[in-house]
Amino acid sequence: MEPLLGVLLGLILAVASSAQNNCSCATNKWTVCAQDGPGNCSCTLVGSNHRVDCSTLTSKCLLMKAEMTPLKEKCFWGHPHGLLDSDGIYNPDCEDSGIFKARQCNQAGTCWCVNTAGVRRTEKGDKSLSCGELVRTSWIYIKLRHKKRSSAFSVPDVANALKHLFESRYKLHPKYITAIKYDSPLIQIRLNQQNSEKSRCDVDIADVAYYFEKDIKDDSIFHSNSTLTVSVNGDALDIEKIMIYYVDEKPPEFCMKQLAAGVSAVVTVVMLTAGFGIAVLVILRWLRTRKYEKVEIKEMGEIRAASLQ
């Protein structure tokens, strides 16, 4: 009887251990998960106590915050990748809902305003900078380039493959995919999502673009961390370059100082070039006139000498 109880106990422990190991967040590798009940897996974001809904995409702001977590807190998940852009690396401030706060600041006390995609839309300032509302990014343009191949794909086939990818992998409703254009090797994808038509269960196009960009750059956020493969009628669509443009519901608020400085520099260069050119022309004309004068004086001297003879 006792050996049988031992076997049963071992089986129970093995099943429990297996369930514990299978407890993970499929849509976010930057999480720590644990069983908090029979068949219930609870996941929190690395570096915080924020609960993560693993049935959908995690917001871009929370992902950026997780990626900025020190190495010692997530070394067992692989190499960390901080956010590197034209504004440098910073740890974003997020609302409880996961969206970006309108004003972001770095450790040096420099602040700027962002849109719902976390992209800077104002000049930088100090902590007295006021941003007001968080402006929504309603349009996203994605430009792709695939590797050269002997023949181009069919335009409808490329469009269908990418639509299926965005719907199945990123859970984006097809109504937000407004256009896909293909002219080998270039692909353009246009996403549109107005705030008035977005429901609570819909994923945000800014989060979709972030997940997609990470997939293309072979740094997938999904727990499987597998390389993204897009197939067009059985042939791989090998994407080698991606660029993303964000268009807000309101125009950006960059001041004209930098533009004025750039225009002033261009005008200065043009004026200096023109002045140099005019100076060269004047000098050449003066040299030519002086040469003619010498020739005339010489000829007159020769004529006078001949008349005296």
Tab-separated table of C-alpha atoms in Angstrom:
chain	number	residue	atom	x	y	z
A	1	MET	CA	0.000	0.000	0.000
A	2	GLU	CA	2.762	2.401	0.932
A	3	PRO	CA	4.643	1.915	-2.370
A	4	LEU	CA	1.366	2.665	-4.206
A	5	LEU	CA	0.904	5.893	-2.226
A	6	GLY	CA	4.484	6.856	-3.060
A	7	VAL	CA	3.862	6.333	-6.756
A	8	LEU	CA	0.648	8.381	-6.621
A	9	LEU	CA	2.409	11.163	-4.734
A	10	GLY	CA	5.194	11.192	-7.323
A	11	LEU	CA	2.677	11.419	-10.165
A	12	ILE	CA	0.892	14.320	-8.446
A	13	LEU	CA	4.164	16.186	-7.974
A	14	ALA	CA	5.160	15.547	-11.581
A	15	VAL	CA	1.827	16.871	-12.859
A	16	ALA	CA	2.079	19.918	-10.592
A	17	SER	CA	5.626	20.595	-11.742
A	18	SER	CA	4.596	20.238	-15.376
A	19	ALA	CA	1.687	22.658	-14.884
A	20	GLN	CA	4.030	25.128	-13.215
A	21	ASN	CA	6.488	24.915	-16.102
A	22	ASN	CA	3.694	25.411	-18.650
A	23	CYS	CA	2.560	28.582	-16.919
A	24	SER	CA	3.736	31.334	-19.257
A	25	CYS	CA	2.449	34.377	-21.134
A	26	ALA	CA	2.217	33.599	-24.847
A	27	THR	CA	2.021	37.255	-25.918
A	28	ASN	CA	4.743	38.702	-23.687
A	29	LYS	CA	8.116	37.197	-22.820
A	30	TRP	CA	8.856	40.039	-20.354
A	31	THR	CA	6.658	38.485	-17.664
A	32	VAL	CA	6.938	36.356	-14.549
A	33	CYS	CA	4.153	33.787	-14.262
A	34	ALA	CA	2.968	31.475	-11.507
A	35	GLN	CA	0.019	29.219	-10.766
A	36	ASP	CA	-2.342	30.961	-8.337
A	37	GLY	CA	-4.981	28.233	-8.450
A	38	PRO	CA	-5.968	25.020	-10.243
A	39	GLY	CA	-5.543	25.680	-13.958
A	40	ASN	CA	-5.102	29.416	-13.411
A	41	CYS	CA	-1.859	31.094	-14.491
A	42	SER	CA	-1.169	34.646	-13.308
A	43	CYS	CA	1.504	36.789	-14.978
A	44	THR	CA	3.042	40.104	-13.974
A	45	LEU	CA	5.352	42.379	-15.899
A	46	VAL	CA	9.076	42.084	-15.232
A	47	GLY	CA	10.203	44.881	-12.923
A	48	SER	CA	6.693	45.761	-11.696
A	49	ASN	CA	3.550	44.273	-10.196
A	50	HIS	CA	1.415	45.132	-13.201
A	51	ARG	CA	-0.858	42.214	-14.156
A	52	VAL	CA	-0.670	41.247	-17.821
A	53	ASP	CA	-3.553	40.020	-19.952
A	54	CYS	CA	-1.877	37.260	-21.952
A	55	SER	CA	-4.825	36.845	-24.324
A	56	THR	CA	-3.923	40.072	-26.120
A	57	LEU	CA	-0.991	42.379	-26.840
A	58	THR	CA	0.674	44.292	-24.020
A	59	SER	CA	0.786	48.066	-24.427
A	60	LYS	CA	3.926	49.565	-25.945
A	61	CYS	CA	4.549	51.723	-22.876
A	62	LEU	CA	4.621	48.738	-20.511
A	63	LEU	CA	6.830	46.798	-22.910
A	64	MET	CA	9.333	49.641	-23.039
A	65	LYS	CA	9.335	49.822	-19.239
A	66	ALA	CA	9.980	46.080	-19.009
A	67	GLU	CA	12.801	46.305	-21.554
A	68	MET	CA	14.456	48.962	-19.389
A	69	THR	CA	14.505	46.634	-16.381
A	70	PRO	CA	18.077	46.046	-15.149
A	71	LEU	CA	19.797	42.923	-16.424
A	72	LYS	CA	19.938	41.276	-13.004
A	73	GLU	CA	16.141	41.214	-12.820
A	74	LYS	CA	15.616	39.389	-16.095
A	75	CYS	CA	18.879	37.743	-17.059
A	76	PHE	CA	17.153	34.372	-17.199
A	77	TRP	CA	15.018	35.587	-20.103
A	78	GLY	CA	17.946	36.376	-22.398
A	79	HIS	CA	19.678	39.578	-23.390
A	80	PRO	CA	17.746	42.784	-22.636
A	81	HIS	CA	17.188	45.339	-25.352
A	82	GLY	CA	16.576	48.913	-24.209
A	83	LEU	CA	14.801	51.452	-26.360
A	84	LEU	CA	17.245	53.330	-28.551
A	85	ASP	CA	15.930	56.146	-30.735
A	86	SER	CA	16.853	59.704	-31.686
A	87	ASP	CA	15.888	60.879	-28.191
A	88	GLY	CA	18.093	58.365	-26.376
A	89	ILE	CA	17.136	55.671	-23.889
A	90	TYR	CA	14.499	56.517	-21.318
A	91	ASN	CA	12.198	54.696	-18.951
A	92	PRO	CA	8.629	55.705	-19.923
A	93	ASP	CA	5.949	56.808	-17.499
A	94	CYS	CA	2.744	54.813	-18.016
A	95	GLU	CA	-0.799	55.284	-16.779
A	96	ASP	CA	-2.404	52.465	-14.797
A	97	SER	CA	-4.197	51.436	-17.992
A	98	GLY	CA	-0.830	50.955	-19.697
A	99	ILE	CA	-0.933	53.936	-22.057
A	100	PHE	CA	1.809	56.558	-22.162
A	101	LYS	CA	1.581	59.626	-20.014
A	102	ALA	CA	1.500	62.725	-22.193
A	103	ARG	CA	4.759	64.018	-20.712
A	104	GLN	CA	7.916	61.915	-20.607
A	105	CYS	CA	11.167	62.821	-18.848
A	106	ASN	CA	14.599	61.250	-18.648
A	107	GLN	CA	16.882	61.017	-15.640
A	108	ALA	CA	18.548	64.313	-16.544
A	109	GLY	CA	15.261	66.198	-16.064
A	110	THR	CA	14.690	66.791	-19.770
A	111	CYS	CA	11.027	66.420	-20.735
A	112	TRP	CA	8.956	66.242	-23.915
A	113	CYS	CA	5.417	65.431	-25.015
A	114	VAL	CA	4.510	62.194	-26.789
A	115	ASN	CA	1.569	60.705	-28.655
A	116	THR	CA	-0.181	57.415	-27.916
A	117	ALA	CA	2.640	55.622	-29.760
A	118	GLY	CA	5.238	57.132	-27.418
A	119	VAL	CA	6.788	59.187	-30.223
A	120	ARG	CA	7.999	62.694	-29.369
A	121	ARG	CA	5.829	65.448	-30.861
A	122	THR	CA	7.287	68.587	-29.223
A	123	GLU	CA	10.617	70.219	-28.535
A	124	LYS	CA	12.432	69.139	-25.383
A	125	GLY	CA	12.216	71.267	-22.253
A	126	ASP	CA	12.620	71.103	-18.491
A	127	LYS	CA	10.175	69.761	-15.903
A	128	SER	CA	8.064	72.899	-16.189
A	129	LEU	CA	6.933	71.695	-19.627
A	130	SER	CA	3.159	71.168	-19.792
A	131	CYS	CA	1.744	68.666	-22.277
A	132	GLY	CA	-1.998	68.646	-21.655
A	133	GLU	CA	-3.870	65.816	-23.373
A	134	LEU	CA	-2.317	62.699	-24.833
A	135	VAL	CA	-2.725	63.114	-28.592
A	136	ARG	CA	-3.821	59.982	-30.389
A	137	THR	CA	-1.890	58.430	-33.271
A	138	SER	CA	-4.679	57.647	-35.724
A	139	TRP	CA	-2.652	56.710	-38.832
A	140	ILE	CA	0.392	54.466	-39.117
A	141	TYR	CA	2.283	53.927	-42.361
A	142	ILE	CA	4.591	50.910	-42.522
A	143	LYS	CA	7.114	50.635	-45.346
A	144	LEU	CA	8.792	47.299	-45.996
A	145	ARG	CA	11.380	45.966	-48.413
A	146	HIS	CA	11.825	42.274	-49.065
A	147	LYS	CA	14.948	40.586	-50.355
A	148	LYS	CA	15.533	40.447	-54.092
A	149	ARG	CA	14.081	37.494	-55.925
A	150	SER	CA	13.893	36.326	-59.526
A	151	SER	CA	10.206	37.163	-59.855
A	152	ALA	CA	7.788	39.389	-57.984
A	153	PHE	CA	4.943	38.073	-55.863
A	154	SER	CA	1.354	38.527	-56.877
A	155	VAL	CA	-0.083	41.760	-55.427
A	156	PRO	CA	-3.293	40.131	-54.078
A	157	ASP	CA	-1.290	37.251	-52.578
A	158	VAL	CA	0.996	39.636	-50.666
A	159	ALA	CA	-1.967	41.639	-49.411
A	160	ASN	CA	-3.824	38.528	-48.264
A	161	ALA	CA	-0.745	37.092	-46.513
A	162	LEU	CA	-0.094	40.301	-44.572
A	163	LYS	CA	-3.758	40.773	-43.676
A	164	HIS	CA	-3.859	37.232	-42.325
A	165	LEU	CA	-0.665	37.898	-40.335
A	166	PHE	CA	-2.035	41.046	-38.699
A	167	GLU	CA	-5.371	39.419	-37.917
A	168	SER	CA	-4.078	36.089	-36.568
A	169	ARG	CA	-0.793	36.994	-34.883
A	170	TYR	CA	-1.542	40.514	-33.629
A	171	LYS	CA	-5.345	40.213	-33.248
A	172	LEU	CA	-5.948	43.371	-35.293
A	173	HIS	CA	-9.468	43.755	-36.667
A	174	PRO	CA	-9.375	43.857	-40.498
A	175	LYS	CA	-11.309	47.133	-40.588
A	176	TYR	CA	-8.180	48.907	-39.287
A	177	ILE	CA	-6.068	47.668	-42.227
A	178	THR	CA	-7.060	50.289	-44.780
A	179	ALA	CA	-4.562	49.595	-47.567
A	180	ILE	CA	-1.691	47.338	-48.619
A	181	LYS	CA	0.282	48.292	-51.731
A	182	TYR	CA	2.995	46.206	-53.357
A	183	ASP	CA	5.526	47.158	-56.011
A	184	SER	CA	8.369	44.663	-55.773
A	185	PRO	CA	10.390	44.805	-53.622
A	186	LEU	CA	8.530	47.596	-51.756
A	187	ILE	CA	5.448	47.050	-49.594
A	188	GLN	CA	3.329	49.769	-47.980
A	189	ILE	CA	0.812	49.073	-45.217
A	190	ARG	CA	-1.593	51.710	-43.953
A	191	LEU	CA	-3.348	51.323	-40.610
A	192	ASN	CA	-6.102	53.677	-39.486
A	193	GLN	CA	-7.822	53.655	-36.104
A	194	GLN	CA	-9.885	56.602	-34.923
A	195	ASN	CA	-10.442	56.913	-31.201
A	196	SER	CA	-14.207	57.021	-31.685
A	197	GLU	CA	-14.326	53.599	-33.378
A	198	LYS	CA	-11.892	51.725	-31.113
A	199	SER	CA	-13.541	49.504	-28.519
A	200	ARG	CA	-11.924	48.316	-25.298
A	201	CYS	CA	-11.312	44.845	-26.698
A	202	ASP	CA	-9.566	46.118	-29.835
A	203	VAL	CA	-5.771	46.145	-29.885
A	204	ASP	CA	-4.160	49.516	-30.546
A	205	ILE	CA	-2.438	50.004	-33.909
A	206	ALA	CA	0.588	51.505	-32.097
A	207	ASP	CA	1.028	48.267	-30.131
A	208	VAL	CA	0.577	46.214	-33.298
A	209	ALA	CA	3.243	48.249	-35.100
A	210	TYR	CA	5.651	47.783	-32.166
A	211	TYR	CA	5.137	44.002	-32.044
A	212	PHE	CA	5.498	43.788	-35.826
A	213	GLU	CA	8.697	45.854	-35.843
A	214	LYS	CA	10.198	43.656	-33.135
A	215	ASP	CA	9.286	40.544	-35.123
A	216	ILE	CA	10.883	41.890	-38.290
A	217	LYS	CA	14.073	42.774	-36.378
A	218	ASP	CA	14.230	39.235	-34.960
A	219	ASP	CA	13.544	40.383	-31.393
A	220	SER	CA	10.060	38.959	-30.945
A	221	ILE	CA	8.052	39.919	-27.855
A	222	PHE	CA	6.056	36.693	-27.993
A	223	HIS	CA	7.120	34.079	-25.472
A	224	SER	CA	8.122	31.574	-28.118
A	225	ASN	CA	10.626	34.189	-29.393
A	226	SER	CA	10.579	32.384	-32.718
A	227	THR	CA	11.644	34.108	-35.909
A	228	LEU	CA	8.703	35.515	-37.834
A	229	THR	CA	8.038	33.739	-41.116
A	230	VAL	CA	5.571	35.153	-43.617
A	231	SER	CA	4.618	32.826	-46.444
A	232	VAL	CA	3.102	33.881	-49.778
A	233	ASN	CA	1.718	30.804	-51.503
A	234	GLY	CA	4.431	28.674	-49.923
A	235	ASP	CA	7.285	31.082	-50.695
A	236	ALA	CA	8.946	32.982	-47.838
A	237	LEU	CA	8.491	36.752	-47.802
A	238	ASP	CA	11.920	37.694	-46.422
A	239	ILE	CA	11.618	41.254	-45.165
A	240	GLU	CA	14.973	43.006	-44.733
A	241	LYS	CA	13.974	46.602	-43.968
A	242	ILE	CA	11.142	48.324	-42.119
A	243	MET	CA	10.251	51.983	-41.536
A	244	ILE	CA	7.237	53.208	-39.552
A	245	TYR	CA	5.640	56.658	-39.750
A	246	TYR	CA	3.146	57.936	-37.178
A	247	VAL	CA	0.436	60.504	-37.971
A	248	ASP	CA	-1.463	62.083	-35.075
A	249	GLU	CA	-4.982	63.473	-34.909
A	250	LYS	CA	-3.378	66.857	-34.230
A	251	PRO	CA	-0.241	68.253	-35.901
A	252	PRO	CA	3.038	68.147	-33.922
A	253	GLU	CA	4.081	71.193	-31.931
A	254	PHE	CA	7.711	71.582	-32.895
A	255	CYS	CA	8.804	75.212	-32.730
A	256	MET	CA	10.496	76.926	-35.672
A	257	LYS	CA	13.850	77.491	-33.970
A	258	GLN	CA	15.583	74.484	-35.467
A	259	LEU	CA	13.964	75.070	-38.857
A	260	ALA	CA	14.958	78.743	-38.773
A	261	ALA	CA	18.506	77.802	-37.824
A	262	GLY	CA	18.661	75.347	-40.709
A	263	VAL	CA	17.262	77.871	-43.190
A	264	SER	CA	19.664	80.534	-41.892
A	265	ALA	CA	22.597	78.165	-42.368
A	266	VAL	CA	21.513	77.390	-45.932
A	267	VAL	CA	21.056	81.087	-46.744
A	268	THR	CA	24.481	81.864	-45.303
A	269	VAL	CA	26.123	79.178	-47.414
A	270	VAL	CA	24.317	80.377	-50.536
A	271	MET	CA	25.303	83.996	-49.879
A	272	LEU	CA	28.932	83.058	-49.250
A	273	THR	CA	29.017	80.955	-52.397
A	274	ALA	CA	27.422	83.724	-54.447
A	275	GLY	CA	29.810	86.314	-52.976
A	276	PHE	CA	32.800	84.142	-53.718
A	277	GLY	CA	31.587	83.615	-57.271
A	278	ILE	CA	31.055	87.332	-57.828
A	279	ALA	CA	34.505	88.092	-56.409
A	280	VAL	CA	36.096	85.572	-58.780
A	281	LEU	CA	34.254	87.075	-61.751
A	282	VAL	CA	35.362	90.609	-60.799
A	283	ILE	CA	38.996	89.510	-60.426
A	284	LEU	CA	38.930	87.666	-63.762
A	285	ARG	CA	37.381	90.670	-65.483
A	286	TRP	CA	39.971	92.967	-63.941
A	287	LEU	CA	42.811	90.702	-65.071
A	288	ARG	CA	41.356	90.481	-68.558
A	289	THR	CA	40.937	94.293	-68.770
A	290	ARG	CA	44.479	94.806	-67.525
A	291	LYS	CA	45.776	92.395	-70.163
A	292	TYR	CA	43.956	94.254	-72.910
A	293	GLU	CA	45.325	97.565	-71.649
A	294	LYS	CA	48.892	96.210	-71.789
A	295	VAL	CA	48.318	94.957	-75.327
A	296	GLU	CA	46.953	98.330	-76.432
A	297	ILE	CA	49.886	100.214	-74.848
A	298	LYS	CA	52.350	97.867	-76.555
A	299	GLU	CA	50.651	98.281	-79.928
A	300	MET	CA	50.571	102.058	-79.573
A	301	GLY	CA	54.290	102.054	-78.711
A	302	GLU	CA	55.067	99.980	-81.781
A	303	ILE	CA	53.054	102.306	-84.013
A	304	ARG	CA	54.785	105.402	-82.610
A	305	ALA	CA	58.199	103.834	-83.081
A	306	ALA	CA	57.388	102.985	-86.671
A	307	SER	CA	56.214	106.512	-87.434
A	308	LEU	CA	59.443	108.011	-86.053
A	309	GLN	CA	61.490	105.818	-88.348
